[in-house]
Amino acid sequence: MLVIIVPGGVMTEKSIQVNVEKIREILDKNNGARIRTWLSICSRCGLCAESCLFYLANDRNPRFAPAYKVQRTLGTIYKKKGKVTPEFLMECYDIAWGECTTCKRCSLFCPFGIDIASMISLVRTICYSQGLVPEGLARTLPNYEKFGNQMAVSKEDLIETCEWMVEEAADYVKGVTIPLDVAGARYMYTINPREVMFYPQDLGMAAQIFTVAGESWTIPTSGWDSTNLAMFAGANELAGTVADRMYKKALELGVEAILITECGHAMRSAGYEGPYLAGYRNGRPPVPVVHSVQLFYEYLRDGKIQIDPAKRIDAPVTYQDPCNVSRNAGLWEQGREILKFVCNDFRDMSPNRHYNHCCGGGGGFIPMGGPFRKRRLRAGRVKAEQIRKTGAKIVVTPCHNCYDQLNDLNKEYDLGVRIVSLKELLVETMIVPDHLRPDSAGDERQEG
Amino acid sequence: MNWDYAYDFLLSRGTWISFGIFILGLIVRCIYLYGVSLERDRIVYNHVKWSWAIRSILFWLIPLGSRSWRQQPLFSIAVFVFHVTFIFVPLFLSAHNVLWESAWGVSLWSMNDKLADTLTIAFMVSALVLLWRRIAKPEVRFLSTWWDYVLLILCALPFVTGFLAYHQIGPYKPTMVVHLLSAEILLIVIPFSKLAHMVLYFFTRAFMGFEMGGRRNTPCW
């Protein structure tokens, strides 16, 4: 197994030097009433095991029971007061990133409500302090520092991509724009850099939807990346900076709210973890945070966007609840409401809503890349079986990580489905009002 | 071995010592945790919403009240019976109330012996279910430590010995000594072990109510 030290270089058991002082400092800082209570009252009833996708996907091997994972890692580190061996740290690394996506499902199945995901996140923080971070995550950290986004996109690249997408989107919606740095807009739309780098059409589709809905929105040229892989890397200080950059920009522009693109963990960062990481004592973001799924639902509910009855989808559709949008942000009905407008044959997975299973790509798993790929696809078995059972041909999900993972699962488990984001779905089915129809393009709409 | 002496000691000073440690221990632990939480767990106080906390507590107290319980109905019911009888029987047993009455001149309502007997049997059955589950289910067996078994047996001992003594099975005095001794050890152990969940449960569940419900509108049961 390759492990890297931040900012570079390969690490093995032999090259790890355990800094006990540093570990103790972290242990002490976090040794609050919650962790003390959680670690001491776990009754080892095993109810958490069945809730965990890793346990289920790995043939119910008890080693994957959340209670074990946390006792084996954080429980042991506390017991040993931070005096751990390099081999042990490697094991913690392996469990914290390779066997848990911090989806928080087990907390809903624990009689005491023990928050295992938070404790696994702390294990990540401890590993990070010792230079142990999956390479795929570590690679993004300097980018966050230097460029303010995980993929080292420059301001020029962002602006150029936006301009390019405006040109393309103009074929479908007249007068479409992507307003940059507009002070006083209603929403500051924050995105995932992969949209700029690999899926620029996402920006174009967003522009079309916002234009049709008559929205007042803007993309800022700094603080626009709402992802926060530093949060998943255990790099808490940087994670706080990343979240705060976005808050500060929103305050500077004086917007009503930060709008999050179809990304799960961005919502978790901006709305929930970010304020704490960035040191806001009240634990609340200084500017309200809204996820796309909420806004899109409101557009349909309020008639700001109307669906063309002729374009409603007949194929069976299912909805993948991203953990960080549904369970961890309380937004599970909005997606389903949207689908009521758009499709004729909706089939829910089971379990669903806040009880959904993680797709197996969360918690940083997707960007962790190659070394973790096998385990990620294995963990996704639960989701693949859920999808297959619905018989759906289209899986809709408002999360980039889910999107990537589902596409991989589609191939790996031969599901024969199409993975679609809400933006794609809306752009394919919405009515473009007459006054916004391009003069030459007529009725031709883009196809998936 | 002088059983009479042991019996008298456990009944008089033993009761005071064990109840003292039990109550003080729990109070000190809670105050300590409260102090620590003010400094290191601001999150607990930032998102307080009582309606969520109360539901978070209640739904897990009701048998089959949470989705997790419903996935393992036998366990859920056994846990419910175990806890209810564990609290109910010792508090409202007429023999115990006679003791409270003679010691402090106050007593609680007491149930008739037939009911007490039935509830004790129910307790023992539920304890057996918990023990069987711990051994039979691979994931629970894997997680369990020797301490988990010790605590379960310790919880059951006062009931088993009380049952035997009431029915005059076996030597009375030694049985009663074990009855008192196990009950008092149990009381002493509660504040310092996972059994402190008899109080801490309400705090952890309230927090989960705030954290998932108060903050995210997500039910946690």
XYZ file of C-alpha atoms in Angstrom:
669
model
C 0.000 0.000 0.000
C 1.253 3.442 -0.873
C 0.717 6.227 1.547
C 1.973 9.705 1.056
C 3.218 12.396 3.259
C 1.914 15.862 2.665
C 3.019 17.538 0.444
C 4.826 14.665 -1.290
C 6.759 11.424 -1.044
C 5.850 7.826 -0.373
C 5.500 6.470 3.117
C 5.786 2.977 4.504
C 5.664 1.588 8.038
C 9.391 2.134 8.270
C 9.380 5.753 7.307
C 6.525 6.826 9.590
C 7.687 8.592 12.688
C 4.918 8.777 15.194
C 4.665 12.177 16.802
C 2.995 11.242 20.062
C 2.917 14.829 21.307
C 0.935 15.930 18.290
C -1.509 13.052 18.621
C -2.000 13.814 22.303
C -2.702 17.438 21.503
C -5.461 16.418 19.097
C -6.833 13.820 21.517
C -6.948 16.337 24.315
C -8.586 19.042 22.253
C -11.353 16.685 21.190
C -11.753 14.778 24.423
C -15.083 16.363 25.209
C -18.197 15.056 26.869
C -19.466 13.544 23.669
C -16.473 11.417 22.794
C -15.936 10.374 26.395
C -19.538 9.304 26.648
C -19.690 7.613 23.269
C -16.556 5.590 23.804
C -17.576 4.516 27.274
C -21.233 3.601 26.890
C -21.146 1.671 23.615
C -22.732 -1.592 24.727
C -21.514 -3.574 21.743
C -25.045 -4.536 20.812
C -24.045 -4.750 17.173
C -27.070 -2.889 15.810
C -24.734 -0.616 13.886
C -23.332 -3.530 11.901
C -26.418 -4.034 9.760
C -26.625 -0.354 9.026
C -23.195 -0.206 7.424
C -22.742 -0.686 3.715
C -19.205 -1.969 4.181
C -20.439 -4.668 6.537
C -23.203 -5.652 4.139
C -21.035 -5.501 1.044
C -18.283 -7.573 2.638
C -20.425 -10.590 3.429
C -21.265 -9.429 6.914
C -17.732 -9.641 8.140
C -17.899 -8.333 11.734
C -14.629 -6.476 11.218
C -16.668 -3.930 9.289
C -19.099 -3.240 12.121
C -18.903 0.500 12.848
C -18.532 -0.115 16.593
C -15.476 -2.226 15.893
C -13.974 0.277 13.480
C -14.188 3.071 15.991
C -13.058 1.050 19.005
C -10.172 -0.397 17.018
C -9.015 3.060 15.946
C -10.010 5.978 18.157
C -10.856 3.817 21.176
C -7.405 2.276 21.092
C -5.622 5.563 20.474
C -7.307 7.046 23.552
C -6.546 3.960 25.594
C -2.894 4.159 24.634
C -2.894 7.922 25.132
C -1.548 8.440 21.661
C 1.415 6.129 22.071
C 0.833 4.043 18.989
C 3.077 2.215 16.549
C 3.498 3.059 12.869
C 1.848 -0.248 11.962
C -1.135 0.682 14.058
C -1.375 4.090 12.387
C -1.355 2.388 9.001
C -4.285 0.290 10.154
C -6.133 3.406 11.327
C -5.492 4.972 7.931
C -6.863 1.906 6.260
C -10.034 1.829 8.334
C -10.694 5.575 8.428
C -10.508 5.992 4.647
C -10.964 2.526 3.253
C -13.819 1.245 5.388
C -15.984 4.250 6.188
C -17.464 7.001 4.054
C -18.617 8.968 7.139
C -22.156 8.679 5.811
C -23.607 8.823 9.345
C -26.128 6.086 8.712
C -24.986 4.081 11.726
C -25.847 6.980 14.036
C -29.479 6.488 13.069
C -29.309 2.823 13.987
C -27.476 3.130 17.303
C -29.701 3.073 20.404
C -27.435 5.671 22.004
C -27.031 7.731 18.851
C -23.283 7.407 18.936
C -21.823 9.549 16.167
C -19.303 7.178 14.697
C -18.726 9.248 11.570
C -17.471 12.158 13.663
C -15.077 9.890 15.473
C -13.789 8.379 12.239
C -13.264 11.944 11.006
C -11.160 12.525 14.096
C -9.105 9.437 13.277
C -8.512 10.991 9.865
C -7.369 14.186 11.542
C -4.928 12.206 13.658
C -3.599 10.337 10.626
C -3.260 13.592 8.733
C -1.234 15.063 11.584
C 1.205 12.186 11.075
C 1.430 12.715 7.337
C -0.880 9.853 6.468
C -3.440 10.841 3.864
C -4.623 9.065 0.723
C -2.708 10.492 -2.166
C -5.792 11.454 -4.140
C -6.918 13.728 -1.343
C -3.456 14.999 -0.463
C -2.946 16.136 -4.049
C -5.831 18.552 -3.812
C -4.687 20.282 -0.644
C -1.983 22.501 -2.175
C -4.467 23.416 -4.881
C -6.914 24.659 -2.304
C -4.167 26.691 -0.747
C -2.691 28.115 -3.915
C -5.619 28.378 -6.310
C -8.564 28.354 -3.912
C -10.006 25.259 -5.527
C -9.187 21.582 -5.565
C -8.250 21.303 -9.253
C -5.964 24.285 -9.650
C -8.363 26.103 -11.949
C -7.187 29.646 -12.572
C -9.489 32.627 -12.532
C -8.934 33.031 -16.270
C -9.905 29.418 -16.928
C -13.087 29.860 -14.965
C -14.043 33.028 -16.802
C -13.214 31.541 -20.183
C -15.201 28.408 -19.507
C -18.169 30.453 -18.425
C -17.992 32.550 -21.580
C -17.728 29.458 -23.728
C -20.709 27.858 -22.029
C -22.763 31.007 -22.449
C -22.143 30.801 -26.188
C -23.248 27.178 -26.272
C -26.253 27.687 -24.025
C -27.390 30.571 -26.202
C -28.356 27.965 -28.807
C -31.114 26.853 -26.498
C -32.060 29.844 -24.418
C -31.949 33.401 -25.713
C -30.164 35.983 -23.629
C -28.565 33.408 -21.363
C -25.705 34.739 -19.239
C -23.421 33.628 -16.478
C -23.098 36.745 -14.333
C -19.729 36.914 -12.594
C -19.116 38.638 -9.246
C -22.408 40.475 -9.244
C -22.898 42.193 -5.922
C -26.382 42.010 -4.450
C -27.486 38.987 -6.449
C -29.928 36.701 -4.738
C -27.803 33.593 -5.013
C -24.060 33.135 -5.135
C -23.797 29.923 -7.120
C -20.868 27.835 -5.948
C -19.708 24.878 -7.956
C -17.453 21.870 -8.112
C -14.256 22.511 -10.123
C -14.874 19.342 -12.094
C -17.666 21.274 -13.771
C -15.116 23.702 -15.116
C -12.513 21.077 -15.910
C -14.484 18.096 -17.202
C -18.205 18.829 -17.334
C -18.524 22.427 -18.495
C -21.997 21.662 -19.854
C -23.096 21.611 -16.212
C -22.455 25.340 -16.120
C -24.329 25.829 -19.361
C -27.308 23.874 -18.101
C -27.361 25.794 -14.833
C -27.322 29.041 -16.805
C -30.257 27.868 -18.917
C -32.297 26.881 -15.874
C -31.581 30.103 -13.996
C -32.347 32.187 -17.056
C -35.662 30.468 -17.676
C -36.558 30.803 -14.007
C -35.624 34.483 -14.104
C -33.214 34.036 -11.258
C -30.862 36.653 -9.872
C -27.616 34.771 -9.511
C -23.885 35.074 -9.871
C -20.778 32.937 -9.894
C -17.966 34.533 -7.897
C -14.463 34.443 -9.349
C -13.052 33.526 -5.970
C -14.542 31.357 -3.268
C -16.555 29.610 -5.971
C -15.433 26.083 -5.130
C -17.823 24.703 -2.559
C -16.153 21.297 -2.405
C -14.038 20.615 0.617
C -11.781 17.624 0.282
C -9.616 19.036 3.059
C -12.547 18.134 5.309
C -12.329 14.507 4.179
C -8.536 14.537 4.408
C -8.674 15.472 8.070
C -6.892 18.743 7.300
C -9.213 20.695 9.545
C -7.471 24.018 9.485
C -7.365 24.143 5.712
C -10.940 22.857 5.564
C -11.960 25.813 7.689
C -10.141 28.203 5.374
C -11.823 26.665 2.344
C -15.297 27.055 3.823
C -14.588 30.512 5.114
C -13.367 31.743 1.744
C -16.801 31.031 0.395
C -18.622 32.632 3.323
C -16.462 35.758 3.096
C -17.077 36.084 -0.606
C -20.813 35.764 -0.078
C -20.718 38.447 2.588
C -18.616 40.661 0.342
C -21.075 40.312 -2.522
C -23.990 40.798 -0.171
C -25.958 37.907 -1.588
C -29.020 36.433 0.085
C -27.721 32.908 0.094
C -24.980 30.602 -1.069
C -26.360 28.192 -3.625
C -24.629 24.828 -3.788
C -24.365 22.951 -7.045
C -25.441 19.324 -7.260
C -22.757 18.158 -4.901
C -23.300 16.343 -1.648
C -20.274 16.974 0.472
C -20.211 20.647 -0.550
C -23.529 20.952 1.240
C -22.167 19.170 4.282
C -19.172 21.452 4.322
C -20.950 24.728 3.672
C -23.997 24.093 5.788
C -22.844 21.955 8.670
C -19.174 21.180 9.194
C -17.792 24.344 7.648
C -18.934 26.787 10.321
C -17.228 24.734 13.021
C -14.098 24.169 10.976
C -13.901 27.875 10.232
C -14.389 28.758 13.886
C -17.893 30.235 13.909
C -18.876 29.819 17.530
C -22.580 29.481 16.914
C -21.987 26.688 14.414
C -24.036 28.364 11.736
C -22.916 29.602 8.352
C -22.880 33.426 8.284
C -24.915 33.349 5.077
C -27.794 30.909 4.481
C -26.840 27.902 2.399
C -29.245 26.421 -0.147
C -28.781 23.264 -2.166
C -29.778 23.115 -5.843
C -32.277 20.366 -5.182
C -34.234 22.756 -2.975
C -34.167 25.631 -5.430
C -35.056 23.476 -8.434
C -37.952 22.042 -6.491
C -39.160 25.570 -5.681
C -38.955 26.535 -9.366
C -41.268 23.678 -10.294
C -43.569 24.156 -7.325
C -43.940 27.880 -8.034
C -44.257 27.401 -11.764
C -41.114 29.344 -12.537
C -40.080 26.353 -14.566
C -42.646 24.280 -16.359
C -42.237 20.810 -17.711
C -43.314 20.026 -21.260
C -45.896 17.225 -20.886
C -44.696 15.739 -24.166
C -41.210 15.417 -22.776
C -42.118 13.742 -19.521
C -40.060 10.599 -19.115
C -41.751 7.248 -19.548
C -38.794 5.034 -18.687
C -38.667 3.864 -15.057
C -36.707 6.297 -12.913
C -35.213 5.965 -9.462
C -33.614 8.497 -7.168
C -30.292 8.117 -5.397
C -30.342 10.008 -2.102
C -26.869 11.441 -1.548
C -26.020 10.985 2.144
C -24.918 14.563 2.461
C -28.035 15.960 0.828
C -30.707 13.644 2.206
C -29.685 12.273 5.585
C -27.231 15.011 6.435
C -29.117 18.021 5.126
C -32.738 16.890 5.444
C -33.476 17.320 1.724
C -35.002 14.070 0.537
C -38.537 15.001 -0.480
C -37.467 17.814 -2.818
C -35.796 15.418 -5.268
C -38.826 13.158 -5.255
C -41.161 16.115 -5.784
C -39.101 17.172 -8.779
C -39.382 13.686 -10.216
C -43.166 13.804 -9.842
C -43.143 16.742 -12.248
C -40.760 15.114 -14.674
C -41.415 11.393 -14.925
C -44.299 8.990 -15.208
C -42.786 5.905 -13.613
C -40.893 6.663 -10.424
C -39.641 3.718 -8.392
C -38.053 4.317 -5.039
C -35.138 2.282 -3.782
C -35.353 0.545 -0.468
C -34.181 1.741 1.983
C -34.478 5.368 0.945
C -34.614 8.993 2.110
C -32.606 9.527 5.279
C -32.178 5.785 5.652
C -30.523 5.501 2.254
C -27.296 3.626 1.835
C -24.249 5.564 0.755
C -23.376 4.774 -2.867
C -19.913 3.809 -1.675
C -18.274 6.810 -3.294
C -18.685 9.299 -0.461
C -16.344 10.546 2.221
C -13.629 11.290 -0.322
C -13.658 7.799 -1.824
C -13.987 8.983 -5.425
C -11.025 11.392 -5.403
C -8.982 8.845 -3.435
C -8.757 7.101 -6.768
C -6.783 4.045 -7.860
C -5.558 2.418 -4.651
C -9.062 2.494 -3.232
C -10.981 1.701 -6.400
C -11.455 -1.995 -5.759
C -12.822 -1.421 -2.297
C -15.038 1.385 -3.505
C -16.662 -0.785 -6.146
C -17.070 -3.578 -3.638
C -18.712 -1.196 -1.166
C -21.042 -0.079 -3.952
C -22.461 -3.568 -4.279
C -25.257 -2.690 -1.872
C -26.271 0.286 -3.988
C -25.988 -1.701 -7.213
C -28.369 -4.328 -5.845
C -30.780 -1.645 -4.659
C -30.850 -0.083 -8.102
C -31.244 -3.395 -9.877
C -34.230 -4.275 -7.702
C -36.115 -1.163 -8.775
C -35.851 -2.116 -12.423
C -35.199 1.537 -13.199
C -33.497 2.579 -16.395
C -32.589 6.048 -15.207
C -30.985 6.945 -11.881
C -31.239 10.586 -10.893
C -28.915 12.025 -8.307
C -28.017 15.574 -7.265
C -24.435 14.748 -6.274
C -21.248 14.597 -8.325
C -19.715 11.869 -6.188
C -22.805 9.697 -6.419
C -22.857 10.418 -10.135
C -19.313 9.156 -10.650
C -19.731 6.179 -8.385
C -23.022 5.171 -9.999
C -21.442 5.368 -13.413
C -18.678 3.063 -12.224
C -21.187 0.721 -10.600
C -23.210 0.735 -13.789
C -20.226 -0.742 -15.616
C -18.981 -2.986 -12.835
C -22.340 -4.562 -12.073
C -23.765 -4.255 -15.546
C -26.840 -2.356 -14.435
C -27.805 -0.979 -17.828
C -28.943 2.352 -16.430
C -28.326 5.961 -17.324
C -27.146 8.259 -14.570
C -28.605 11.745 -14.756
C -28.252 14.924 -12.754
C -31.221 17.134 -11.967
C -29.866 19.818 -14.275
C -29.770 17.417 -17.214
C -33.248 16.240 -16.383
C -34.670 19.743 -16.185
C -32.937 21.018 -19.300
C -34.223 18.032 -21.249
C -37.825 18.429 -20.171
C -38.490 22.070 -19.357
C -40.451 24.476 -21.501
C -38.399 27.381 -22.762
C -40.888 30.270 -22.898
C -41.405 31.842 -26.293
C -39.619 35.064 -25.492
C -36.498 33.068 -24.574
C -36.465 30.827 -27.612
C -33.501 31.477 -29.858
C -34.654 32.841 -33.189
C -32.890 30.236 -35.351
C -32.673 27.103 -33.200
C -36.374 26.475 -33.136
C -37.495 23.628 -30.982
C -34.399 21.532 -31.169
C -33.351 20.620 -27.680
C -30.121 19.076 -26.736
C -30.085 15.378 -26.061
C -28.300 13.762 -23.098
C -18.129 -18.135 57.076
C -20.573 -16.241 59.199
C -23.492 -15.705 56.857
C -25.465 -13.767 59.443
C -22.699 -11.252 59.900
C -22.254 -10.819 56.151
C -25.988 -10.482 55.694
C -26.304 -7.838 58.398
C -23.326 -5.893 57.129
C -24.540 -5.854 53.546
C -28.034 -4.898 54.605
C -26.932 -2.035 56.816
C -23.654 -0.409 55.926
C -23.378 -2.105 52.557
C -26.600 -0.512 51.403
C -25.470 2.926 52.467
C -22.078 2.574 50.838
C -23.366 1.177 47.570
C -26.259 3.589 47.204
C -23.915 6.417 48.152
C -21.377 5.518 45.504
C -24.113 4.869 42.967
C -25.814 8.210 43.403
C -22.754 10.322 44.025
C -20.845 8.563 41.260
C -23.533 9.333 38.714
C -23.866 12.927 39.894
C -20.118 13.518 39.788
C -19.815 11.908 36.383
C -22.613 14.036 34.986
C -21.249 17.245 36.485
C -17.796 16.438 35.194
C -19.080 15.730 31.709
C -21.144 18.889 31.809
C -18.046 20.905 32.704
C -16.032 19.326 29.931
C -18.838 19.890 27.458
C -18.941 23.626 28.121
C -15.357 23.839 27.006
C -15.151 21.280 24.226
C -18.641 20.494 22.967
C -20.198 23.797 21.989
C -22.020 21.938 19.257
C -24.234 20.366 21.929
C -25.664 23.732 22.918
C -25.721 25.408 19.526
C -28.598 23.529 17.974
C -30.951 22.824 20.863
C -34.458 21.895 19.812
C -36.330 20.072 22.522
C -39.059 18.617 20.374
C -36.412 16.685 18.470
C -34.569 15.647 21.610
C -37.722 14.319 23.239
C -38.667 12.303 20.193
C -35.111 11.053 19.843
C -35.318 9.756 23.418
C -38.855 8.411 23.330
C -38.843 6.515 20.075
C -35.890 4.475 21.256
C -37.577 3.704 24.576
C -40.629 2.246 22.873
C -40.281 -1.337 21.695
C -40.068 -1.405 17.893
C -40.124 2.396 18.036
C -37.129 2.939 15.781
C -36.294 1.497 12.405
C -33.257 -0.126 13.929
C -35.399 -1.847 16.584
C -37.819 -3.028 13.941
C -34.993 -4.728 12.088
C -34.379 -6.881 15.168
C -37.790 -7.204 16.854
C -36.858 -9.951 19.320
C -33.893 -7.962 20.567
C -35.996 -4.820 20.788
C -38.650 -6.505 22.900
C -36.076 -8.286 25.063
C -34.282 -4.987 25.692
C -37.564 -3.341 26.629
C -38.596 -6.095 29.042
C -35.091 -6.242 30.487
C -34.984 -2.529 31.246
C -38.534 -2.112 32.498
C -38.376 -5.064 34.847
C -34.859 -4.153 35.919
C -36.150 -0.837 37.263
C -39.687 -1.800 38.208
C -39.167 -4.993 40.210
C -36.573 -3.811 42.758
C -38.356 -0.503 43.313
C -41.833 -1.877 43.860
C -41.128 -5.255 45.401
C -43.050 -5.501 48.684
C -40.091 -7.087 50.502
C -37.921 -4.106 49.497
C -40.606 -1.661 50.545
C -40.789 -3.252 53.964
C -37.067 -2.515 54.223
C -37.407 1.107 53.106
C -40.253 1.497 55.550
C -38.296 0.155 58.515
C -35.151 2.099 57.596
C -36.578 5.494 56.649
C -40.223 5.264 57.478
C -41.160 5.853 53.857
C -42.086 3.398 51.169
C -43.327 3.282 47.619
C -46.355 1.582 46.261
C -45.671 -2.113 46.250
C -46.954 -4.756 43.901
C -48.222 -8.133 44.936
C -45.790 -11.012 44.995
C -47.407 -12.879 42.167
C -46.839 -9.991 39.802
C -43.303 -9.569 41.093
C -42.646 -13.212 40.470
C -43.954 -13.032 36.937
C -41.908 -9.932 36.187
C -38.795 -11.561 37.602
C -39.269 -14.520 35.328
C -39.781 -12.099 32.434
C -36.542 -10.381 33.379
C -34.626 -13.635 33.480
C -35.987 -14.694 30.127
C -35.051 -11.350 28.585
C -31.567 -11.578 30.100
C -31.197 -15.023 28.572
C -32.255 -13.659 25.204
C -29.620 -10.924 25.458
C -26.978 -13.455 26.464
C -27.976 -15.869 23.734
C -27.880 -13.047 21.186
C -24.459 -11.951 22.306
C -23.151 -15.448 21.739
C -25.179 -16.481 18.725
C -24.891 -13.453 16.456
C -21.430 -13.356 14.888
C -21.146 -9.569 14.787
C -22.245 -9.202 18.412
C -19.998 -12.036 19.590
C -17.100 -10.437 17.745
C -17.687 -7.059 19.359
C -18.292 -8.405 22.853
C -15.594 -8.282 25.486
C -15.447 -10.397 28.669
C -16.634 -7.331 30.525
C -19.898 -7.313 28.574
C -20.649 -10.821 29.783
C -19.637 -9.983 33.353
C -21.957 -6.990 33.431
C -24.876 -8.921 32.009
C -24.387 -11.661 34.605
C -23.985 -9.073 37.327
C -27.270 -7.476 36.310
C -29.019 -10.835 36.387
C -27.586 -12.153 39.658
C -29.742 -10.133 42.089
C -32.842 -11.245 40.230
C -31.890 -14.900 40.102
C -30.897 -14.994 43.761
C -33.948 -13.003 44.819
C -36.126 -15.433 42.918
C -34.430 -18.444 44.522
C -34.648 -16.961 47.995
C -38.318 -16.101 47.646
C -39.099 -19.625 46.563
C -36.896 -21.051 49.312
C -34.767 -22.896 46.804
C -31.294 -23.627 48.095
C -29.709 -22.356 51.326
C -31.532 -19.146 52.268
C -28.883 -17.043 53.972
C -26.028 -17.633 51.498
C -28.437 -16.940 48.656
C -29.487 -13.696 50.295
C -25.863 -12.731 50.843
C -25.148 -13.231 47.153
C -28.335 -11.311 46.409
C -27.258 -8.308 48.442
C -23.629 -8.499 47.428
C -24.307 -8.690 43.694
C -26.881 -5.910 43.867
C -24.491 -3.668 45.756
C -21.549 -4.390 43.470
C -23.858 -3.611 40.582
C -24.836 -0.276 42.105
C -21.185 0.583 42.633
C -20.229 -0.403 39.099
C -23.020 1.471 37.312
C -21.531 4.990 37.446
C -18.132 3.817 36.221
C -19.152 1.532 33.383
C -21.258 1.456 30.249
C -24.195 0.948 32.624
C -24.024 4.680 33.282
C -26.160 4.800 30.166
C -29.064 4.689 32.603
C -28.465 8.438 32.822
C -26.160 9.210 29.908
C -28.580 7.651 27.457
C -30.784 10.702 27.819
C -27.907 13.031 27.028
C -26.550 11.180 24.023
C -29.991 10.747 22.586
C -30.883 14.373 23.208
C -27.704 15.408 21.421
C -28.492 13.186 18.442
C -31.930 14.772 18.405
C -30.355 18.233 18.219
C -27.674 17.167 15.751
C -29.807 15.291 13.253
C -33.226 16.791 13.916
C -32.567 20.263 15.227
C -29.917 20.926 12.645
C -30.851 18.819 9.675
C -34.555 18.003 10.104
C -33.650 14.348 9.983
C -35.306 11.914 12.378
C -32.761 9.736 14.162
C -34.927 6.797 15.110
